[in-house]
mmCIF file of C-alpha atoms in Angstrom:
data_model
loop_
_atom_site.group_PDB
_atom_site.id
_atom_site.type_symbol
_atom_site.label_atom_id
_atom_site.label_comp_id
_atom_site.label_asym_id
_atom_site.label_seq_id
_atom_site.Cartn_x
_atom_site.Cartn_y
_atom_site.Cartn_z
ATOM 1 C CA UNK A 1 -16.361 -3.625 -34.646
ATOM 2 C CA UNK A 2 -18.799 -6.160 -33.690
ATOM 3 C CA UNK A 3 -21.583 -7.193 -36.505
ATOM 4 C CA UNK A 4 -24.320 -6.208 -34.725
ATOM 5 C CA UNK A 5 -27.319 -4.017 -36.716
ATOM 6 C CA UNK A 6 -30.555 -3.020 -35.562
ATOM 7 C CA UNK A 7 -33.831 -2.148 -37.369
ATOM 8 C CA UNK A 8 -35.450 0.187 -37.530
ATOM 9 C CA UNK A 9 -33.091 2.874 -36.362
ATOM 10 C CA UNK A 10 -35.844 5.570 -35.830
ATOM 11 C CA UNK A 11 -39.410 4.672 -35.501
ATOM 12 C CA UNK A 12 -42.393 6.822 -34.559
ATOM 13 C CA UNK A 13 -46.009 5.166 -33.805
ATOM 14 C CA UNK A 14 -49.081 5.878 -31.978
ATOM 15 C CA UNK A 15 -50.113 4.223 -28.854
ATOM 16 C CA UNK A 16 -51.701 0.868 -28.825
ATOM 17 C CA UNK A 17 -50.112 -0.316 -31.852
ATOM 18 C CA UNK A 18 -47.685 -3.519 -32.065
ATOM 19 C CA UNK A 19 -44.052 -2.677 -32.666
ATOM 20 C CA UNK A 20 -41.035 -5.231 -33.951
ATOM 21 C CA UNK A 21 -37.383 -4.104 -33.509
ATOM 22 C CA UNK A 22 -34.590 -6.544 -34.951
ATOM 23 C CA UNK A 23 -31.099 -7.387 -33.867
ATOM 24 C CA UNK A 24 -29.072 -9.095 -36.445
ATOM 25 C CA UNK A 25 -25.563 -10.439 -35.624
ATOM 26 C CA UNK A 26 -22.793 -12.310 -38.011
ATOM 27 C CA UNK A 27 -20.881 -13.086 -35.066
ATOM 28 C CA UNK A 28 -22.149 -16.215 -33.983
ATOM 29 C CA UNK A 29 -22.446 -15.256 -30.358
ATOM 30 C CA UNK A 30 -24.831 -17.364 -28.126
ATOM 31 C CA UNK A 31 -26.437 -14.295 -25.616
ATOM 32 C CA UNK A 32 -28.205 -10.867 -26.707
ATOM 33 C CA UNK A 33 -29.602 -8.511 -24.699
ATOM 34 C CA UNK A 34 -32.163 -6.112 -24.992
ATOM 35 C CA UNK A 35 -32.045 -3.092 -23.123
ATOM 36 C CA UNK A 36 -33.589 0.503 -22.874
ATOM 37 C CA UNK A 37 -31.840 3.828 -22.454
ATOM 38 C CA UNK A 38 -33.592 6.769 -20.536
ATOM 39 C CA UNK A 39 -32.325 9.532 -18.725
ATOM 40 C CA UNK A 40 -31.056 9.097 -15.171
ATOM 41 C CA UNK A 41 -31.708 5.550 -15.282
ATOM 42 C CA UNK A 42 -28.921 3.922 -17.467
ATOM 43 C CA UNK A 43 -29.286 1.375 -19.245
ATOM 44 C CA UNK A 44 -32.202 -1.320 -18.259
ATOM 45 C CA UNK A 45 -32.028 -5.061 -19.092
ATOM 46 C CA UNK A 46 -35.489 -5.932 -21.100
ATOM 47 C CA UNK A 47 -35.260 -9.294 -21.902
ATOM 48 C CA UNK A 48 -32.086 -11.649 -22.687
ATOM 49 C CA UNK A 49 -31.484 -15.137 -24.732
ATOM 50 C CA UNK A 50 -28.821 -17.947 -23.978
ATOM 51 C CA UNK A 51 -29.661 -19.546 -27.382
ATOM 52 C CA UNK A 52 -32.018 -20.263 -30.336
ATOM 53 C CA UNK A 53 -35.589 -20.655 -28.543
ATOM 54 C CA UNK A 54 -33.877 -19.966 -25.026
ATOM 55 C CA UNK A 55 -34.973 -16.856 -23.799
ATOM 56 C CA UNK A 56 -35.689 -15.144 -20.230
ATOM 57 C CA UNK A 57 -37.370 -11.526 -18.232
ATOM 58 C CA UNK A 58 -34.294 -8.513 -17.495
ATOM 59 C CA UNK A 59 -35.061 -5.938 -15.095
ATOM 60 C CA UNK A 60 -38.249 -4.249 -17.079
ATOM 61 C CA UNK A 61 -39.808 -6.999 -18.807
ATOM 62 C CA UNK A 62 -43.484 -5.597 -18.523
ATOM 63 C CA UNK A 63 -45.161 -4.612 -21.666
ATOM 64 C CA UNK A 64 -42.411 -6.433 -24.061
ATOM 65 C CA UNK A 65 -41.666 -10.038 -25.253
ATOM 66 C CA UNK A 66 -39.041 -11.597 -27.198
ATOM 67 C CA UNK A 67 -38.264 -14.520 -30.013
ATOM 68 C CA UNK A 68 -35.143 -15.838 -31.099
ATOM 69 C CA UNK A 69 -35.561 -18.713 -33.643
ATOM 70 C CA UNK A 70 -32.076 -18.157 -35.341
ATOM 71 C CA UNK A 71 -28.991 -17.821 -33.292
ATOM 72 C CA UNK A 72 -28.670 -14.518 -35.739
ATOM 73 C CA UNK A 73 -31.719 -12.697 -34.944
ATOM 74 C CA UNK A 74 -33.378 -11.503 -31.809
ATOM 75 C CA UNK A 75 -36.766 -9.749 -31.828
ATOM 76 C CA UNK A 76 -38.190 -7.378 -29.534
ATOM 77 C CA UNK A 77 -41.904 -6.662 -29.453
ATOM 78 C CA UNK A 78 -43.947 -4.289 -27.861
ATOM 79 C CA UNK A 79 -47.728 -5.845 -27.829
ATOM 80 C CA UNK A 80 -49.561 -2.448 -27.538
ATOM 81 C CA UNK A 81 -47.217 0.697 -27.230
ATOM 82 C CA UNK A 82 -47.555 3.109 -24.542
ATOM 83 C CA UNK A 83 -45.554 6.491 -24.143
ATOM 84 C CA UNK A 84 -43.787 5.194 -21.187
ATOM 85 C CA UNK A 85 -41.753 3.115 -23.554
ATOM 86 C CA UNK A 86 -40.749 6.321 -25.506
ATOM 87 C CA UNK A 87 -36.815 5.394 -25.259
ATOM 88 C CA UNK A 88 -33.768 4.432 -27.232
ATOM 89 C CA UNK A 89 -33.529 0.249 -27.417
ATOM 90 C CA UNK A 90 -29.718 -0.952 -27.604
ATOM 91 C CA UNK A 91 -29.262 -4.618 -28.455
ATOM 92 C CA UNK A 92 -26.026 -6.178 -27.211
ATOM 93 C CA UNK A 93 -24.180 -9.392 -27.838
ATOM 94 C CA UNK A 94 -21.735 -11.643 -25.771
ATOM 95 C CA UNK A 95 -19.472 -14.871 -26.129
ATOM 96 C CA UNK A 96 -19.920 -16.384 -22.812
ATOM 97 C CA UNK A 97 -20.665 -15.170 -19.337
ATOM 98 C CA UNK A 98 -18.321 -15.294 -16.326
ATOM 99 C CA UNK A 99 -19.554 -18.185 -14.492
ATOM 100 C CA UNK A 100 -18.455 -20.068 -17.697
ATOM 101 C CA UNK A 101 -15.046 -19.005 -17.985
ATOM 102 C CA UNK A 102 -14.591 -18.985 -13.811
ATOM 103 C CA UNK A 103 -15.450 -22.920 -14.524
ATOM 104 C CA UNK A 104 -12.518 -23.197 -16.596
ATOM 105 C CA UNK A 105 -14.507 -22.714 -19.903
ATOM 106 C CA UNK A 106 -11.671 -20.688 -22.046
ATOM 107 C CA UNK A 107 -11.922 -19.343 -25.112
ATOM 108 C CA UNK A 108 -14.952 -16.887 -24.177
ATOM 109 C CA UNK A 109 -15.515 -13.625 -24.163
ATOM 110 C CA UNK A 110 -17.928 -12.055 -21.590
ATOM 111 C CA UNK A 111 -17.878 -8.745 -22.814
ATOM 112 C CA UNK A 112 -21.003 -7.458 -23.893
ATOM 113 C CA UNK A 113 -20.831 -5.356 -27.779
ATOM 114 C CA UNK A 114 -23.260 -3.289 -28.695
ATOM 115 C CA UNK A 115 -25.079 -2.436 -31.529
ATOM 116 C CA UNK A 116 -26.214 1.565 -32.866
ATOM 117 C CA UNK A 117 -29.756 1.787 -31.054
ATOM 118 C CA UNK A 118 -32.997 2.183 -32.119
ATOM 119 C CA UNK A 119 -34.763 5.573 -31.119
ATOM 120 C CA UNK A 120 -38.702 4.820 -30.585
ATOM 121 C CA UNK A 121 -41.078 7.293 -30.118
ATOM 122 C CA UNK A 122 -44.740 6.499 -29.169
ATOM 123 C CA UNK A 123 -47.159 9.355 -29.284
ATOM 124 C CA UNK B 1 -28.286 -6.949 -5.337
ATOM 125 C CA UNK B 2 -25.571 -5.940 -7.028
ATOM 126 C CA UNK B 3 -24.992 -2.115 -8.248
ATOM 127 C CA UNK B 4 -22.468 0.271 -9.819
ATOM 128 C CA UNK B 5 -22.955 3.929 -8.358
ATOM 129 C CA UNK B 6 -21.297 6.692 -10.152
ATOM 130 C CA UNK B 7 -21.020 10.774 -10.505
ATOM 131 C CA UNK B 8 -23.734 11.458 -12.851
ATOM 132 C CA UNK B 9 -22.361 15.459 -14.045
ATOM 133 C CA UNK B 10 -22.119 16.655 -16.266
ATOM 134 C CA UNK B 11 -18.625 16.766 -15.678
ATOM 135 C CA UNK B 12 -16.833 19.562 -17.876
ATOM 136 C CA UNK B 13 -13.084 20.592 -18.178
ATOM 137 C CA UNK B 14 -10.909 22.343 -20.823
ATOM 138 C CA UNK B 15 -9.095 20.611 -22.983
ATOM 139 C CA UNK B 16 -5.820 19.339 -21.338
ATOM 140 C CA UNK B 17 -7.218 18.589 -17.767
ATOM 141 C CA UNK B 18 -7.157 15.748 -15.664
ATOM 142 C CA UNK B 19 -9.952 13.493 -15.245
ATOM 143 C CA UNK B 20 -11.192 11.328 -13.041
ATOM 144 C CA UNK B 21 -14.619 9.469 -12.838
ATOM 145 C CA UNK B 22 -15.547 7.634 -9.406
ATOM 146 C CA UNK B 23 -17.407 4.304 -9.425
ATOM 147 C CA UNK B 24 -17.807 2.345 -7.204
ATOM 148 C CA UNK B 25 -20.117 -1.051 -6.650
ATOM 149 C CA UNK B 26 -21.517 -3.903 -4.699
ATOM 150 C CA UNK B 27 -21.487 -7.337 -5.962
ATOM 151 C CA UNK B 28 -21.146 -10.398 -4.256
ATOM 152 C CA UNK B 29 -18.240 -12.520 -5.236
ATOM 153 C CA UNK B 30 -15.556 -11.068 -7.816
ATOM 154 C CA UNK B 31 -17.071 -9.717 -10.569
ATOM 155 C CA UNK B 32 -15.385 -8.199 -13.944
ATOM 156 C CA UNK B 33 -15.504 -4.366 -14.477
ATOM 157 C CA UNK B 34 -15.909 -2.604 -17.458
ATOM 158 C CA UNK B 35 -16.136 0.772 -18.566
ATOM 159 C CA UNK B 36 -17.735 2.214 -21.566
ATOM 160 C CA UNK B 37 -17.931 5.175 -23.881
ATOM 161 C CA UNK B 38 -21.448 5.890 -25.737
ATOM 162 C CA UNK B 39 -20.819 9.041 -28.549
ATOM 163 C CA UNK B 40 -23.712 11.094 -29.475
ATOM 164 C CA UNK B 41 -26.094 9.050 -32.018
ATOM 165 C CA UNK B 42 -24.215 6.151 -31.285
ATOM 166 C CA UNK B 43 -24.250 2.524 -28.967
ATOM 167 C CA UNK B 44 -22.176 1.864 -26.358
ATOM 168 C CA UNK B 45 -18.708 0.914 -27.119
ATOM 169 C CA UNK B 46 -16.359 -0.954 -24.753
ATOM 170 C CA UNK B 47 -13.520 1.450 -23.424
ATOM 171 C CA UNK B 48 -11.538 -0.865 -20.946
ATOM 172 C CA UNK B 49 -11.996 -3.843 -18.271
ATOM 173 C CA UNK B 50 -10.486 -5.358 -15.702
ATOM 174 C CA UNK B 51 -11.370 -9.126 -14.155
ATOM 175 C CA UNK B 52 -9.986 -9.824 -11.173
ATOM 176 C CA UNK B 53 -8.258 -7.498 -7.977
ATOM 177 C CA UNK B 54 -5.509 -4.899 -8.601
ATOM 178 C CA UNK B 55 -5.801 -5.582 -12.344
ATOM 179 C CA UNK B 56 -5.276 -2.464 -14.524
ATOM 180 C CA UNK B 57 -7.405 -1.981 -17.793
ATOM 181 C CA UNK B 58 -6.005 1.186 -20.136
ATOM 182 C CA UNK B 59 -6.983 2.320 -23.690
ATOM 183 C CA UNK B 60 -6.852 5.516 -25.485
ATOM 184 C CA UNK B 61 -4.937 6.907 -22.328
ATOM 185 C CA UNK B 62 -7.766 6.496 -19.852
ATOM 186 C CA UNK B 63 -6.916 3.684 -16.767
ATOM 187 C CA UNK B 64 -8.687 2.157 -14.085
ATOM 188 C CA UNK B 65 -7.184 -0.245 -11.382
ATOM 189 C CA UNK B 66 -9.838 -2.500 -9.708
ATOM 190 C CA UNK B 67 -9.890 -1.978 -6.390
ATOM 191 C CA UNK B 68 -11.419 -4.736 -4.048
ATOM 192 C CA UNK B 69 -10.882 -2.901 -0.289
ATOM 193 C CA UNK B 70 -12.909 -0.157 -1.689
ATOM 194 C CA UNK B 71 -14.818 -1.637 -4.345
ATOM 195 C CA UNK B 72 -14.092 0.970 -6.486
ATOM 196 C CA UNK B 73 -12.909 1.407 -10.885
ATOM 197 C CA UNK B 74 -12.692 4.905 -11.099
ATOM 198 C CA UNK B 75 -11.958 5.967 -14.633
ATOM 199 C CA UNK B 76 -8.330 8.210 -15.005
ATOM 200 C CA UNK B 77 -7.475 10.347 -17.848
ATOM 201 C CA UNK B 78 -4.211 12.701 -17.577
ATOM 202 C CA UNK B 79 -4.868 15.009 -20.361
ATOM 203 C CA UNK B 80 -8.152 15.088 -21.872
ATOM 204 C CA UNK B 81 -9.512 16.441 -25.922
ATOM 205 C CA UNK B 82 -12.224 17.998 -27.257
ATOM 206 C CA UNK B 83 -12.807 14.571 -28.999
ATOM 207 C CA UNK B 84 -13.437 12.743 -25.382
ATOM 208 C CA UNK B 85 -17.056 14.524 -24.616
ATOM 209 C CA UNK B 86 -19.200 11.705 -24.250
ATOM 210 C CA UNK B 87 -21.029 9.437 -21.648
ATOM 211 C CA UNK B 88 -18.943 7.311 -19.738
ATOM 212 C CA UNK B 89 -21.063 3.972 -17.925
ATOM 213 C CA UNK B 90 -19.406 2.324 -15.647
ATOM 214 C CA UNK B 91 -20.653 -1.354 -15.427
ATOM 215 C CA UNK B 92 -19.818 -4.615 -13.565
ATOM 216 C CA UNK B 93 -20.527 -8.611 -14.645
ATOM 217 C CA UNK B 94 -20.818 -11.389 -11.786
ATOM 218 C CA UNK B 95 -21.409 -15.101 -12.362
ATOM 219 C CA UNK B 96 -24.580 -14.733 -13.906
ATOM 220 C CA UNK B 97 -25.634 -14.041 -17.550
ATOM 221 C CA UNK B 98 -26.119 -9.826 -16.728
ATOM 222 C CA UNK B 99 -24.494 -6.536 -17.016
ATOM 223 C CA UNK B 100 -25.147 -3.655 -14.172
ATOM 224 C CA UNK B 101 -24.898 -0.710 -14.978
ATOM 225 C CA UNK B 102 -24.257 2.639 -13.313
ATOM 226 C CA UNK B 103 -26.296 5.520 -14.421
ATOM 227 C CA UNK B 104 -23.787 7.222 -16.805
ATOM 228 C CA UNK B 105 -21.578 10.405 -16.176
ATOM 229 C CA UNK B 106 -21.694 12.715 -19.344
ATOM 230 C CA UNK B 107 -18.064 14.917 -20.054
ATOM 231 C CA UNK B 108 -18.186 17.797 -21.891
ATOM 232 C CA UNK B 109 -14.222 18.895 -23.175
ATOM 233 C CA UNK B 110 -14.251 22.758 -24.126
ATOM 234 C CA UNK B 111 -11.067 23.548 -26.155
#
């Protein structure tokens, strides 16, 4: 299995308050994702990084920003919580990306690995 | 844009049955398809892929051929457990940095 945690795993809160959720990888990899789970929707791309400092919106940026000042760690932060972002937060890793290894790059992996989720609940 | 469209269920067989999943996508180019598995309480863990036309990805007995004249990885199974309820996401990559995927199809196995 990948290295990939995630903390907290559970978190409850009360709208308008900041929130902080950590990924933590050992594997070295040079893209995480952030995405959101909800029912009949899939997952959602939040935010993603392509390295340390490097960092750009997904799908459903609104309401969330990220940091990534170690290739190890990416942060996800809700400013002011709302209920709407009542959902379970999956952080994901990858190697490469396809365009890489369709250039000939080899040696990448563009699969994406997940990590266990964090369930937030904002009341 | 691209998209992965698939049969949401729940799906639910007895133990034993055949499966199949459709998906099917757009994407411009030749993207990589993936499926994966997500357990209850648990992420999303990569079942099987396939890169490029007529390729065949296969683990744990499940297949899927990529299919380019009908833009289509539907998700096989010939005999399915009690141990295989879970949601099933079917997904594609293109050249960019992202993942698409399809809404998720949830299995339920009765023995």
């Amino acid at each position: 299995d990948a290295g990939i945690t995630q903390s907290p795993r559970h978190k409850v809160t009360e709208t308008g308050t900041p929130v902080t959720l950590r990924c933590h990888q050992t594997e070295n990899h040079r893209y995480m994702y952030w995405y959101r789970q909800d029912p009949g929707h899939g997952l959602r791309l939040i935010h993603y990084s392509y390295g340390v400092k490097d960092t750009d919106k997904g799908e459903v940026s609104d309401g969330y920003s990220v940091s990534r000042s170690k290739t190890e760690d990416f942060l996800l932060t809700l400013e002011s919580a709302t209920s709407s972002q009542t959902s379970v937060y999956f952080c994901a890793i990858s190697e490469g990306w396809r365009g890489q290894i369709q250039l000939g790059a080899s040696g990448l992996e563009e699969t994406q690995y997940f990590g266990p989720g964090t369930r937030l609940l904002v009341l | 844009g691209n998209s992965v469209t698939q049969m949401e269920g729940p799906v639910t067989l007895s133990e034993e049955a055949f499966l199949t999943i459709n998906c099917t996508y757009t994407a411009t180019g030749y993207p990589s398809l993936f499926w994966y598995v997500q357990y209850p309480g648990e992420g999303l863990q990569l079942l099987l892929k396939a890169t490029k036309a007529d390729d065949k990805g296969s683990n744990k007995g499940f297949e899927a051929t990529y299919r380019k004249e009908t833009t289509s990885f539907h998700l096989e199974k010939g005999s399915v457990q009690v141990s295989d309820s879970a949601v099933y996401f079917c997904a594609l990559r293109d050249y960019g940095q992202n993942f698409v995927f399809g809404p998720g199809t949830r299995l339920s196995v009765l023995p």
